[in-house]
């Protein structure tokens, strides 16, 4: 299967850069398989911790 897409007018795209490109990314790029940065992982962990604290901490405090 050959890739006959015209890619000359598309911007360069770096999947390791979390900032989106100014124009449409290249064809066939899939976000779920991209790597996450340490900052993105830390933000996810912090949000999870706050959610767990609110859920269980508030329940135990009111019990």
PDB file of C-alpha atoms in Angstrom:
ATOM      1  CA  UNK A   1       0.000   0.000   0.000  1.00  0.00           C
ATOM      2  CA  UNK A   2       1.568   3.261  -1.053  1.00  0.00           C
ATOM      3  CA  UNK A   3       1.100   6.642   0.569  1.00  0.00           C
ATOM      4  CA  UNK A   4       0.019   8.985  -2.242  1.00  0.00           C
ATOM      5  CA  UNK A   5      -0.805  11.978  -0.044  1.00  0.00           C
ATOM      6  CA  UNK A   6       0.611  15.340  -1.044  1.00  0.00           C
ATOM      7  CA  UNK A   7       2.530  16.435   2.058  1.00  0.00           C
ATOM      8  CA  UNK A   8       4.393  19.425   0.621  1.00  0.00           C
ATOM      9  CA  UNK A   9       1.862  21.961   1.915  1.00  0.00           C
ATOM     10  CA  UNK A  10       1.624  20.484   5.404  1.00  0.00           C
ATOM     11  CA  UNK A  11       3.714  21.862   8.306  1.00  0.00           C
ATOM     12  CA  UNK A  12       6.317  19.810  10.133  1.00  0.00           C
ATOM     13  CA  UNK A  13       4.823  18.084  13.171  1.00  0.00           C
ATOM     14  CA  UNK A  14       6.670  16.906  16.268  1.00  0.00           C
ATOM     15  CA  UNK A  15       4.498  14.483  18.323  1.00  0.00           C
ATOM     16  CA  UNK A  16       6.740  14.949  21.389  1.00  0.00           C
ATOM     17  CA  UNK A  17       5.908  18.680  21.526  1.00  0.00           C
ATOM     18  CA  UNK A  18       2.672  19.209  23.529  1.00  0.00           C
ATOM     19  CA  UNK A  19       1.950  22.549  21.805  1.00  0.00           C
ATOM     20  CA  UNK A  20      -0.368  22.073  18.820  1.00  0.00           C
ATOM     21  CA  UNK A  21       0.917  23.169  15.415  1.00  0.00           C
ATOM     22  CA  UNK A  22      -0.348  26.428  13.953  1.00  0.00           C
ATOM     23  CA  UNK A  23      -1.862  24.494  11.056  1.00  0.00           C
ATOM     24  CA  UNK A  24      -3.326  21.039  10.565  1.00  0.00           C
ATOM     25  CA  UNK A  25      -0.903  18.222  11.545  1.00  0.00           C
ATOM     26  CA  UNK A  26       0.298  15.632   9.013  1.00  0.00           C
ATOM     27  CA  UNK A  27      -2.004  12.880   7.904  1.00  0.00           C
ATOM     28  CA  UNK A  28      -2.366   9.756  10.042  1.00  0.00           C
ATOM     29  CA  UNK A  29      -1.171  11.156  13.333  1.00  0.00           C
ATOM     30  CA  UNK A  30      -2.911   9.558  16.313  1.00  0.00           C
ATOM     31  CA  UNK A  31      -2.852  11.312  19.668  1.00  0.00           C
ATOM     32  CA  UNK A  32      -3.479   8.375  22.058  1.00  0.00           C
ATOM     33  CA  UNK A  33      -0.165   6.794  21.121  1.00  0.00           C
ATOM     34  CA  UNK A  34       1.811   9.964  21.813  1.00  0.00           C
ATOM     35  CA  UNK A  35       4.129  10.226  24.783  1.00  0.00           C
ATOM     36  CA  UNK A  36       3.265  12.416  27.768  1.00  0.00           C
ATOM     37  CA  UNK A  37       5.596  14.981  29.309  1.00  0.00           C
ATOM     38  CA  UNK A  38       6.520  14.921  33.010  1.00  0.00           C
ATOM     39  CA  UNK A  39       4.431  18.077  33.540  1.00  0.00           C
ATOM     40  CA  UNK A  40       1.349  16.413  32.033  1.00  0.00           C
ATOM     41  CA  UNK A  41       1.809  13.326  34.202  1.00  0.00           C
ATOM     42  CA  UNK A  42       2.292  15.484  37.316  1.00  0.00           C
ATOM     43  CA  UNK A  43      -0.882  17.447  36.537  1.00  0.00           C
ATOM     44  CA  UNK A  44      -2.830  14.200  36.154  1.00  0.00           C
ATOM     45  CA  UNK A  45      -1.519  12.857  39.455  1.00  0.00           C
ATOM     46  CA  UNK A  46      -2.358  16.123  41.243  1.00  0.00           C
ATOM     47  CA  UNK A  47      -5.916  16.129  39.861  1.00  0.00           C
ATOM     48  CA  UNK A  48      -6.349  12.493  40.888  1.00  0.00           C
ATOM     49  CA  UNK A  49      -5.076  13.223  44.414  1.00  0.00           C
ATOM     50  CA  UNK A  50      -7.442  16.192  44.842  1.00  0.00           C
ATOM     51  CA  UNK A  51     -10.368  14.103  43.585  1.00  0.00           C
ATOM     52  CA  UNK A  52      -9.596  11.231  45.940  1.00  0.00           C
ATOM     53  CA  UNK A  53      -9.111  13.610  48.852  1.00  0.00           C
ATOM     54  CA  UNK A  54     -12.432  15.319  48.145  1.00  0.00           C
ATOM     55  CA  UNK A  55     -14.266  12.004  47.733  1.00  0.00           C
ATOM     56  CA  UNK A  56     -12.917  10.044  50.671  1.00  0.00           C
ATOM     57  CA  UNK A  57     -11.692  12.841  52.928  1.00  0.00           C
ATOM     58  CA  UNK A  58     -15.032  14.648  52.937  1.00  0.00           C
ATOM     59  CA  UNK A  59     -16.902  11.377  53.491  1.00  0.00           C
ATOM     60  CA  UNK A  60     -14.676  10.435  56.450  1.00  0.00           C
ATOM     61  CA  UNK A  61     -14.868  13.954  57.852  1.00  0.00           C
ATOM     62  CA  UNK A  62     -18.679  13.917  57.829  1.00  0.00           C
ATOM     63  CA  UNK A  63     -18.973  10.336  59.163  1.00  0.00           C
TER      64      UNK A  63
END
